[in-house]
Amino acid sequence: MAYAVCHSLIQAIDRILNLDDKKYPISDEGKRQIKDLLARIEFIKRFLERYPKEAARFETAVTNAANQAEDVMEHFIYEHYCWNLQAEKMAAVGRPRNRTEILYDFRELYIVMAKISPIAQQMAEIQHKEEQQHGLRPATTMSSSAPVSQPDVDTDTVGLEEHLKNIKDVLCGQPTSQRRIIPITGMGGIGKTTLARAVYNDEDVVNEFPVRAWIVVSHNYKVENIFGELLYALEQQISDTLVDKSETVEKKLERILTLKKYLIVVDDLWSAKAWDDIRKAFGDPRKCDGSRIVITTRDETVASYVTSSSPHKMKLLSPENSWILLKKKAFRDRELESNMEKIVWEVVDGCEGLPIAIVLIGGILSEAKMEAWADIARDVKSAVESTTEFGKRIALSYTYLPVDLRPCFLYMGGFPEDHEIRISKLIKLWIAEGFFGNENEAKDYLYKLVRRNLPLITALKPNGEFKSCAIHNMVRDMAISQALDENYERRLSIGHPDLTRLARAYASTLRTCLTFQPSESSLVALRKFKLLRVLDVVETDSYSLPAPVFELFHLRYLAFGCPMEVPHAISRLQNLRALIIRPSKRPRHHSNDNVNLPLEIWMMPLLTYLVSSFDLLPDPKGAASALKELLTLNVVKKLICTEQMMRLLYNLKKLAITYFGDKYRNEDYQLHNLVLLTQLEKLTLVVKKGSLLEKKAKPVFPKTLKKLTLSGWRFPWEYMNAISALPELQVLKLRDHAFEGGAWSTIKEESDDDDDDYDDEEEEEDLFVKLEYLLIQESDLEFWKTKKEHFPALKRLVLNRCGKLKKISEDMGNILELKLIEVDRTNESLLECARRIRDKQEEDYGRVLIVRQI
């Protein structure tokens, strides 16, 4: 972790050297001392990059010294910031405070320099010796700075084929049989969850079950959270009229699971008590509609308690299957010479058939040069000889991890066990911590970690980009152990429920505080965390943030639950990059979900992400400055897109707005000014409870759009012409009668004029040129006339709750890129049409086109 701490310290020094001298005075001697420290730390950081093995013995000493130096720097800034605030308050009441001599000479840095200087000297001697023997060594472990493409998501089920077939037979056979429970058992890391996911996502299984859900129980489960997550997953798959919104969570679950045939996976069940706590959510066990529950557990006694059915016991992989899996993970397209093949077999033997060990070491081999494989094989052998556990083999994935990737990986250990991590959030956190300057850099590093199989991708966006990930529990345990060994825990609380107890341990040094469950402790303890950079308290029980939170000068990421007041003091957080206000999972005691942002929100020059689930962005009223760093704006209530507003938000890349037609019926939203957002890539416009057509609220979209979601607008289909011409559009989602009318045609009517015919033909060829994903959900569309040339790049077509649409053009099947058509299972005519298209494509061209029921 020494590399990460050095990197962070360099950033802190850069900030302190660029502060206003009048507000943050530093003596000339102090500045000289800081620059001297900077030179040494920059040298140490380069040494860590170039000589990772030689640097290993300095790891702890460098980490401790750099942490201490960073604390000194940031405490200095915080203390002077507080002095300045107090001076402003006193001046406001006519009591100006004389600035006394508060020149700060950083006397504590002398102590730190006494630790750092000898280390730098020893490193310089090692570097000189190495350069004499081998010449200047390039940085051998640093990741390439060139952009990294998103790796493919691996769905290999090596060695699981027989299990998969047997479980599918139980799931899909006897469709009217009594509900059954299918247990999967085996040791940690053996592939239980991998098998369950393969079953859950199997095409036949997806088509068999009208509703499916995946829940994780784990050690520290909370029944109300599990029920809430289960209900959320199910409600996405049913009609809004199936349940009464006023009912309790348990009543809603009972109704859904009584009326619908379901498949539920209960992953990572640890105890019989946990099963007793959650079983009531699954309805009547005697129902006879073919519903199924799959559980995964390490404990066979738990499986026996849950059901009398024989469990699917997973065994370690055979040497042959271990070889196949390692080959797929490490050198899929590479041919090996006999001597290299021998080395790989040594690695296979060392993994002893445990899939998680094979996958992780495969990740190491895939990124290592072949010359290093022998060393890796020896390390695997050494790990086997030193322990009967698999922990040391798993830890090799960290040993061989480049130093610049290590802080990113260890940060992921701060999320709870079995937690599905939203990649958009993870990237914001990494940026807030100072690991990266922008999203593209952060994505590159995520891709590098994925290539090493450390995070597992759990969900994709419609355009194929990564949406969420998770890390295996054994990998998480290793990350936490490494974080403790390397004094990294000061940078994050591992979902700590008690902030008061946390304050006693880390008050003066903690940089990140993430909460993942309701906290019974008061947020008053936050006043002690003076150096916080990241604060996420969405799930606390409080309805206000203590005033000292708005004096956290270093805070860059703030997330809290709604409803909660946002005071005018928010503008004091001049380093804030991300402000996120979300509805929490806690029971609501207030009916009002409004959170009004103050005018001061326009006075935060570094704000990059503003995400709020119940917010109204204030009118700038001419007193605002442009939020030139703002990239993401997600607000719920009305946003009147005046020309002034759009010019203040000119760098936006993502914008989401929800309008309430019943509340703001007479407003002119000036959506034609959206075209002024010349950097916009993702736009979501939702109308609820009423149409805005009476105001002719017709958007004009910027040509830069890549993703567009429209819901509830009831536009005429003719307006689709403006969307079809967007040159960069990749994802189009049309929800809840976004367009209204029975007929949509992308084919223009022929003209008697030959020249016009020619022009029309040219124009028709230029529709939806990059569109890869099209969703039409909840529509009265009856006739859709189109042809393949109008959707040349389409990969996935989703038609859900389009009950009047009975067929689509057979020519859609001739789109070369089209791989998947998804259709609402209640629309039998449309399903049959899609299947005919599929069968014809297979018969005529041997193409595999998947048709999936939803």
Coordinates of C-alpha atoms in Angstrom, one line a residue, residues 192-686:
K192 CA -21.5 -23.2 -6.1
T193 CA -22.5 -19.7 -7.1
T194 CA -21.0 -20.2 -10.6
L195 CA -23.2 -23.2 -11.1
A196 CA -26.3 -21.5 -9.7
R197 CA -25.8 -18.5 -12.0
A198 CA -25.4 -20.8 -15.0
V199 CA -28.7 -22.4 -14.1
Y200 CA -30.4 -19.1 -13.4
N201 CA -29.3 -17.6 -16.8
D202 CA -29.9 -20.7 -18.9
E203 CA -32.2 -20.0 -21.8
D204 CA -34.6 -22.8 -21.1
V205 CA -34.8 -21.9 -17.5
V206 CA -35.5 -18.2 -18.3
N207 CA -38.3 -19.2 -20.6
E208 CA -39.7 -21.6 -18.0
F209 CA -40.3 -19.2 -15.1
P210 CA -42.4 -16.0 -15.4
V211 CA -40.6 -14.5 -12.5
R212 CA -37.1 -15.1 -11.2
A213 CA -35.1 -13.6 -8.3
W214 CA -31.7 -13.9 -6.8
I215 CA -31.1 -13.2 -3.1
V216 CA -28.0 -13.5 -0.9
V217 CA -28.2 -14.4 2.8
S218 CA -24.6 -14.5 4.1
H219 CA -23.5 -14.3 7.7
N220 CA -24.8 -10.9 8.6
Y221 CA -28.2 -11.0 7.0
K222 CA -31.1 -8.8 7.9
V223 CA -34.5 -10.3 7.2
E224 CA -36.1 -6.9 6.3
N225 CA -33.3 -6.2 3.8
I226 CA -33.6 -9.7 2.2
F227 CA -37.4 -9.3 1.9
G228 CA -37.0 -5.8 0.4
E229 CA -34.5 -6.9 -2.2
L230 CA -36.7 -9.9 -3.1
L231 CA -39.7 -7.7 -3.6
Y232 CA -37.8 -5.2 -5.6
A233 CA -36.6 -7.9 -8.0
L234 CA -40.1 -9.4 -8.4
E235 CA -41.9 -6.1 -8.9
Q236 CA -39.8 -5.4 -12.0
Q237 CA -41.3 -8.5 -13.6
I238 CA -45.0 -8.1 -12.8
S239 CA -47.9 -5.8 -13.7
D240 CA -48.3 -2.8 -11.5
T241 CA -51.9 -3.9 -10.8
L242 CA -50.9 -7.3 -9.3
V243 CA -50.2 -5.9 -5.8
D244 CA -51.7 -3.2 -3.7
K245 CA -49.1 -0.5 -2.9
S246 CA -50.5 0.0 0.6
E247 CA -49.8 -3.6 1.6
T248 CA -46.9 -4.7 3.7
V249 CA -43.8 -6.2 2.1
E250 CA -44.7 -9.7 3.3
K251 CA -48.2 -9.4 2.0
K252 CA -46.9 -8.3 -1.4
L253 CA -44.5 -11.2 -1.5
E254 CA -47.2 -13.7 -0.5
R255 CA -49.5 -12.4 -3.3
I256 CA -46.8 -12.5 -6.0
L257 CA -45.4 -15.9 -5.1
T258 CA -48.9 -17.4 -4.8
L259 CA -50.1 -16.2 -8.2
K260 CA -46.9 -16.6 -10.2
K261 CA -44.7 -19.5 -11.0
Y262 CA -41.2 -18.6 -9.8
L263 CA -37.6 -19.5 -9.5
I264 CA -35.7 -18.1 -6.6
V265 CA -32.0 -18.6 -5.9
V266 CA -31.0 -18.3 -2.2
D267 CA -27.2 -17.9 -2.4
D268 CA -24.8 -18.5 0.4
L269 CA -27.2 -19.8 3.1
W270 CA -25.2 -20.4 6.3
S271 CA -27.6 -21.6 8.9
A272 CA -30.9 -23.3 9.6
K273 CA -32.0 -20.3 11.6
A274 CA -31.5 -18.1 8.5
W275 CA -33.7 -20.4 6.5
D276 CA -36.4 -20.3 9.3
D277 CA -36.2 -16.5 9.2
I278 CA -36.7 -16.1 5.4
R279 CA -38.8 -19.2 4.4
K280 CA -42.1 -17.4 5.1
A281 CA -41.4 -15.1 2.2
F282 CA -41.7 -17.9 -0.3
G283 CA -45.4 -18.6 0.1
D284 CA -47.2 -21.9 0.4
P285 CA -44.7 -24.8 -0.1
R286 CA -47.6 -27.0 -1.3
K287 CA -48.4 -25.0 -4.4
C288 CA -48.3 -27.1 -7.5
D289 CA -47.3 -24.9 -10.4
G290 CA -43.7 -26.1 -10.8
S291 CA -42.1 -23.3 -8.8
R292 CA -38.5 -24.0 -7.6
I293 CA -36.0 -22.7 -5.1
V294 CA -32.3 -23.3 -5.5
I295 CA -30.1 -22.8 -2.4
T296 CA -26.3 -22.8 -2.2
T297 CA -24.6 -23.6 1.1
R298 CA -21.2 -24.9 2.4
D299 CA -23.0 -26.8 5.2
E300 CA -24.6 -30.1 4.2
T301 CA -26.6 -30.2 7.5
V302 CA -28.2 -26.9 6.4
A303 CA -29.2 -28.5 3.1
S304 CA -30.6 -31.5 4.9
Y305 CA -32.6 -29.2 7.2
V306 CA -34.1 -27.2 4.3
T307 CA -35.2 -30.2 2.2
S308 CA -35.1 -34.0 2.1
S309 CA -34.0 -33.8 -1.5
S310 CA -30.5 -35.1 -2.2
P311 CA -28.1 -32.2 -2.6
H312 CA -25.9 -31.6 -5.6
K313 CA -22.5 -32.1 -4.0
M314 CA -19.8 -30.3 -5.9
K315 CA -16.3 -31.9 -6.0
L316 CA -12.9 -30.5 -6.8
L317 CA -12.1 -30.4 -10.5
S318 CA -10.2 -33.3 -12.1
P319 CA -6.7 -32.5 -13.4
E320 CA -8.1 -32.6 -16.9
N321 CA -10.8 -30.1 -16.2
S322 CA -8.4 -28.0 -14.2
W323 CA -6.2 -27.8 -17.2
I324 CA -9.1 -26.8 -19.5
L325 CA -10.2 -24.1 -17.0
L326 CA -6.7 -22.7 -16.6
K327 CA -6.2 -22.7 -20.3
K328 CA -9.4 -20.6 -20.8
K329 CA -8.4 -18.2 -18.2
A330 CA -4.7 -17.8 -18.9
F331 CA -3.8 -18.5 -22.6
R332 CA -7.0 -19.1 -24.5
D333 CA -5.5 -18.3 -27.9
R334 CA -1.8 -19.2 -27.2
E335 CA -0.1 -22.4 -28.3
L336 CA 2.4 -23.6 -25.7
E337 CA 5.8 -25.2 -26.3
S338 CA 6.4 -28.5 -24.4
N339 CA 8.6 -26.9 -21.7
M340 CA 5.9 -24.2 -21.0
E341 CA 3.2 -26.8 -20.9
K342 CA 5.1 -28.7 -18.2
I343 CA 5.2 -25.5 -16.1
V344 CA 1.5 -25.0 -16.5
W345 CA 0.8 -28.6 -15.4
E346 CA 2.8 -27.8 -12.2
V347 CA 0.5 -24.8 -11.6
V348 CA -2.5 -27.1 -12.2
D349 CA -1.2 -29.6 -9.6
G350 CA -0.6 -26.8 -7.1
C351 CA -4.2 -25.6 -7.3
E352 CA -5.5 -29.0 -6.3
G353 CA -8.7 -28.7 -8.3
L354 CA -10.1 -25.6 -6.5
P355 CA -11.8 -23.5 -9.2
I356 CA -11.3 -20.1 -7.4
A357 CA -7.5 -20.8 -7.1
I358 CA -7.3 -21.8 -10.8
V359 CA -9.2 -18.7 -11.9
L360 CA -7.1 -16.3 -9.9
I361 CA -3.8 -17.8 -10.9
G362 CA -5.0 -18.0 -14.5
G363 CA -5.5 -14.2 -14.2
I364 CA -1.8 -13.9 -13.0
L365 CA -0.5 -16.0 -15.9
S366 CA -2.7 -14.1 -18.5
E367 CA -1.0 -10.8 -17.6
A368 CA 2.6 -12.2 -17.1
K369 CA 5.3 -12.8 -19.6
M370 CA 6.0 -16.4 -20.3
E371 CA 9.5 -16.0 -18.8
A372 CA 7.9 -15.4 -15.4
W373 CA 5.7 -18.5 -15.5
A374 CA 8.3 -20.7 -13.9
D375 CA 8.6 -18.3 -10.9
I376 CA 4.8 -18.3 -10.6
A377 CA 4.7 -22.1 -10.6
R378 CA 7.4 -22.2 -7.9
D379 CA 5.3 -19.8 -5.8
V380 CA 2.2 -21.9 -6.2
K381 CA 4.2 -25.0 -5.1
S382 CA 5.6 -23.1 -2.1
A383 CA 2.1 -22.1 -1.1
V384 CA 1.0 -25.8 -1.3
E385 CA 3.9 -27.0 0.8
S386 CA 3.4 -24.3 3.5
T387 CA -0.3 -24.9 4.2
T388 CA -3.1 -27.2 3.5
E389 CA -5.4 -24.2 3.0
F390 CA -6.0 -22.5 -0.3
G391 CA -5.5 -19.0 1.2
K392 CA -1.9 -18.6 0.2
R393 CA -2.6 -19.6 -3.4
I394 CA -5.4 -17.0 -3.5
A395 CA -3.0 -14.4 -2.0
L396 CA -0.6 -14.9 -4.9
S397 CA -3.1 -12.9 -7.0
Y398 CA -2.3 -9.9 -4.7
T399 CA 1.5 -10.6 -4.6
Y400 CA 1.6 -10.4 -8.4
L401 CA -0.7 -7.4 -8.7
P402 CA 1.0 -4.2 -10.0
V403 CA 1.4 -1.7 -7.2
D404 CA -0.9 0.9 -8.9
L405 CA -3.8 -1.6 -9.0
R406 CA -3.5 -2.6 -5.3
P407 CA -5.3 0.3 -3.7
C408 CA -8.2 -0.1 -6.2
F409 CA -8.5 -3.8 -5.3
L410 CA -8.2 -3.3 -1.5
Y411 CA -10.9 -0.6 -1.7
M412 CA -13.3 -3.2 -2.9
G413 CA -12.7 -5.2 0.3
G414 CA -14.6 -2.4 2.1
F415 CA -17.9 -3.5 0.7
P416 CA -19.9 -6.1 2.7
E417 CA -19.8 -9.8 2.0
D418 CA -21.7 -10.9 -1.1
H419 CA -22.4 -7.2 -1.9
E420 CA -23.1 -6.4 -5.5
I421 CA -21.1 -3.3 -6.3
R422 CA -22.4 -0.8 -8.8
I423 CA -19.5 0.1 -11.0
S424 CA -20.7 3.7 -11.4
K425 CA -20.5 4.1 -7.6
L426 CA -17.2 2.4 -7.3
I427 CA -15.7 4.7 -10.0
K428 CA -17.0 7.8 -8.2
L429 CA -15.4 6.5 -4.9
W430 CA -12.0 5.8 -6.6
I431 CA -12.0 9.3 -8.1
A432 CA -13.0 10.9 -4.7
E433 CA -10.1 9.0 -3.1
G434 CA -7.7 10.6 -5.6
F435 CA -6.8 7.3 -7.3
F436 CA -7.8 8.8 -10.7
G437 CA -8.7 12.1 -12.3
N438 CA -11.6 11.0 -14.5
E439 CA -13.9 8.1 -15.3
N440 CA -11.9 6.8 -18.3
E441 CA -8.8 6.3 -16.2
A442 CA -10.9 4.5 -13.5
K443 CA -12.5 2.2 -16.1
D444 CA -9.2 1.3 -17.5
Y445 CA -8.0 0.1 -14.0
L446 CA -11.3 -1.7 -13.4
Y447 CA -10.8 -3.6 -16.7
K448 CA -7.3 -4.5 -15.7
L449 CA -8.6 -6.0 -12.4
V450 CA -11.3 -7.9 -14.3
R451 CA -8.7 -9.4 -16.6
R452 CA -7.0 -10.7 -13.5
N453 CA -10.3 -12.3 -12.4
L454 CA -10.4 -10.4 -9.0
P455 CA -13.8 -8.8 -9.4
L456 CA -16.5 -10.9 -11.1
I457 CA -18.9 -9.1 -13.4
T458 CA -22.4 -9.8 -12.3
A459 CA -24.5 -7.6 -14.6
L460 CA -24.2 -5.8 -17.9
K461 CA -25.9 -2.7 -19.3
P462 CA -28.0 -3.0 -22.5
N463 CA -25.0 -1.9 -24.6
G464 CA -22.8 -4.5 -23.1
E465 CA -20.9 -2.2 -20.7
F466 CA -20.2 -3.5 -17.2
K467 CA -23.0 -2.5 -14.7
S468 CA -22.1 -4.3 -11.5
C469 CA -19.5 -6.6 -10.0
A470 CA -18.7 -8.6 -6.9
I471 CA -15.7 -10.2 -5.3
H472 CA -15.6 -13.8 -4.0
N473 CA -15.8 -14.1 -0.3
M474 CA -12.4 -15.7 -0.1
V475 CA -10.9 -13.0 -2.2
R476 CA -12.6 -10.4 0.0
D477 CA -11.2 -12.0 3.1
M478 CA -7.7 -11.7 1.5
A479 CA -8.3 -8.1 0.6
I480 CA -9.3 -7.2 4.2
S481 CA -6.3 -9.1 5.6
Q482 CA -3.9 -7.2 3.3
A483 CA -5.6 -3.9 4.2
L484 CA -5.0 -4.6 7.9
D485 CA -1.4 -5.7 7.3
E486 CA -0.7 -2.6 5.3
N487 CA -2.4 -0.1 7.6
Y488 CA -5.0 0.7 4.9
E489 CA -8.0 0.3 7.2
R490 CA -7.8 4.0 8.0
R491 CA -9.1 4.7 4.5
L492 CA -12.4 2.9 5.0
S493 CA -14.8 1.6 7.5
I494 CA -15.9 -1.9 6.5
G495 CA -19.6 -1.0 6.6
H496 CA -19.3 -0.1 10.3
P497 CA -22.7 0.2 12.0
D498 CA -21.4 2.2 15.0
L499 CA -19.9 5.6 14.1
T500 CA -19.3 6.5 17.7
R501 CA -17.1 3.4 18.2
L502 CA -15.4 4.0 14.9
A503 CA -14.6 7.6 16.0
R504 CA -12.8 6.4 19.0
A505 CA -10.5 4.2 16.9
Y506 CA -9.8 6.4 13.8
A507 CA -11.2 9.9 14.4
S508 CA -8.1 11.8 13.4
T509 CA -7.1 9.7 10.5
L510 CA -10.1 8.1 8.8
R511 CA -10.6 9.1 5.1
T512 CA -13.6 7.0 4.1
C513 CA -16.7 6.1 5.9
L514 CA -19.3 3.9 4.1
T515 CA -22.4 2.6 5.7
F516 CA -24.4 -0.3 4.3
Q517 CA -27.1 -0.9 6.9
P518 CA -29.2 1.3 9.2
S519 CA -27.1 2.7 12.0
E520 CA -28.5 3.0 15.5
S521 CA -25.8 5.5 16.5
S522 CA -26.0 9.2 16.2
L523 CA -24.3 11.0 13.3
V524 CA -23.0 13.5 15.9
A525 CA -19.8 11.4 16.0
L526 CA -19.0 12.7 12.5
R527 CA -17.7 15.9 13.9
K528 CA -14.6 14.1 15.0
F529 CA -13.7 12.9 11.4
K530 CA -11.9 16.0 10.3
L531 CA -10.1 14.5 7.3
L532 CA -12.9 12.6 5.7
R533 CA -12.9 12.5 1.9
V534 CA -15.8 10.1 1.5
L535 CA -19.0 9.9 3.6
D536 CA -21.9 7.6 2.6
V537 CA -24.6 7.5 5.2
V538 CA -27.6 6.7 3.0
E539 CA -28.8 4.0 5.4
T540 CA -28.6 5.8 8.7
D541 CA -31.7 6.5 10.9
S542 CA -31.1 10.2 11.1
Y543 CA -33.0 12.9 9.2
S544 CA -30.4 15.6 9.4
L545 CA -26.6 15.9 9.1
P546 CA -24.8 17.6 11.9
A547 CA -23.4 21.0 11.1
P548 CA -19.7 20.0 11.4
V549 CA -20.2 17.8 8.3
F550 CA -20.4 21.0 6.3
E551 CA -17.0 22.1 7.6
L552 CA -15.2 19.0 6.3
F553 CA -12.9 20.8 3.9
H554 CA -11.5 17.7 2.4
L555 CA -14.8 16.0 1.7
R556 CA -15.2 15.0 -2.0
Y557 CA -18.1 12.5 -1.9
L558 CA -21.2 12.9 0.2
A559 CA -24.2 10.5 0.0
F560 CA -27.1 10.6 2.4
G561 CA -30.7 9.3 2.6
C562 CA -33.8 11.2 1.7
P563 CA -35.6 13.0 3.2
M564 CA -32.8 15.1 4.8
E565 CA -32.2 18.8 4.8
V566 CA -29.6 20.3 2.6
P567 CA -28.5 23.5 4.3
H568 CA -27.0 26.7 2.7
A569 CA -23.7 25.6 4.3
I570 CA -23.3 23.0 1.5
S571 CA -21.3 25.6 -0.4
R572 CA -18.6 25.4 2.2
L573 CA -17.6 22.0 0.8
Q574 CA -15.5 23.5 -1.9
N575 CA -13.8 20.3 -2.7
L576 CA -17.0 18.3 -3.1
R577 CA -17.1 16.3 -6.4
A578 CA -20.1 14.0 -5.8
L579 CA -23.4 14.9 -4.0
I580 CA -25.8 11.9 -3.9
I581 CA -29.2 12.0 -2.2
R582 CA -31.1 8.7 -2.4
P583 CA -34.2 7.2 -0.8
S584 CA -32.9 4.9 1.9
K585 CA -34.4 1.4 2.8
R586 CA -35.3 2.5 6.3
P587 CA -39.1 2.8 7.2
R588 CA -40.3 6.2 6.4
H589 CA -41.9 8.3 9.1
H590 CA -42.4 11.3 6.9
S591 CA -44.8 11.4 4.0
N592 CA -42.9 14.3 2.4
D593 CA -39.9 13.2 0.3
N594 CA -39.0 16.7 -0.9
V595 CA -35.4 17.7 -0.6
N596 CA -34.9 21.2 -1.9
L597 CA -31.4 22.2 -2.9
P598 CA -30.3 25.7 -1.9
L599 CA -29.2 28.3 -4.4
E600 CA -25.7 27.8 -3.1
I601 CA -25.5 24.6 -5.1
W602 CA -24.5 26.8 -8.0
M603 CA -21.4 28.0 -6.0
M604 CA -19.6 24.6 -6.0
P605 CA -17.0 24.8 -8.7
L606 CA -15.7 21.2 -8.5
L607 CA -19.1 19.5 -8.4
T608 CA -19.0 16.6 -10.9
Y609 CA -21.9 14.4 -10.0
L610 CA -25.2 15.6 -8.6
V611 CA -27.6 12.7 -8.2
S612 CA -30.8 13.2 -6.2
S613 CA -34.0 11.1 -6.1
F614 CA -36.3 13.8 -4.8
D615 CA -34.9 17.1 -5.7
L616 CA -35.7 20.4 -7.4
L617 CA -32.7 22.3 -8.9
P618 CA -33.1 25.9 -7.9
D619 CA -33.3 28.6 -10.5
P620 CA -29.9 30.3 -10.8
K621 CA -31.5 33.7 -10.8
G622 CA -28.5 35.3 -12.5
A623 CA -26.3 34.9 -9.4
A624 CA -24.7 31.6 -10.4
S625 CA -21.5 30.6 -12.1
A626 CA -21.2 27.8 -14.6
L627 CA -20.8 24.4 -13.1
K628 CA -18.1 23.6 -15.6
E629 CA -17.0 20.3 -14.0
L630 CA -20.6 18.9 -13.7
L631 CA -20.9 15.7 -15.8
T632 CA -23.9 14.0 -14.2
L633 CA -27.2 15.6 -13.2
N634 CA -30.0 13.4 -12.0
V635 CA -33.0 15.3 -10.5
V636 CA -36.5 14.2 -10.2
K637 CA -38.8 17.2 -10.2
K638 CA -39.2 19.7 -12.9
L639 CA -36.2 21.2 -14.6
I640 CA -37.0 24.2 -16.8
C641 CA -34.4 24.1 -19.5
T642 CA -33.8 27.8 -20.0
E643 CA -31.0 28.9 -22.2
Q644 CA -29.2 30.3 -19.1
M645 CA -29.6 27.0 -17.3
M646 CA -28.2 25.0 -20.2
R647 CA -25.3 27.3 -20.6
L648 CA -24.4 26.9 -16.9
L649 CA -24.4 23.1 -17.4
Y650 CA -22.6 23.0 -20.8
N651 CA -20.3 20.1 -20.0
L652 CA -23.1 17.7 -18.9
K653 CA -22.7 14.1 -20.2
K654 CA -25.6 12.5 -18.3
L655 CA -29.0 14.1 -17.5
A656 CA -32.1 12.6 -16.0
I657 CA -35.3 14.4 -15.2
T658 CA -38.8 13.4 -14.2
Y659 CA -41.8 15.7 -14.7
F660 CA -45.1 15.4 -12.9
G661 CA -47.8 16.4 -15.3
D662 CA -50.5 16.7 -12.7
K663 CA -48.5 19.2 -10.5
Y664 CA -46.8 21.4 -13.1
R665 CA -49.2 21.3 -16.0
N666 CA -48.9 24.9 -17.0
E667 CA -45.1 25.1 -17.2
D668 CA -43.1 25.7 -20.4
Y669 CA -40.1 23.4 -19.9
Q670 CA -38.3 24.8 -22.9
L671 CA -36.9 21.4 -23.9
H672 CA -35.8 22.7 -27.3
N673 CA -32.8 24.1 -25.4
L674 CA -31.5 20.6 -24.7
V675 CA -29.7 20.9 -28.0
L676 CA -27.3 23.4 -26.3
L677 CA -25.8 20.5 -24.2
T678 CA -23.2 19.7 -26.9
Q679 CA -21.4 17.1 -24.7
L680 CA -24.5 15.2 -23.6
E681 CA -24.3 11.4 -24.1
K682 CA -27.1 9.9 -21.9
L683 CA -30.5 11.5 -21.5
T684 CA -33.6 10.2 -19.5
L685 CA -36.9 12.1 -19.7
V686 CA -39.8 10.7 -17.7

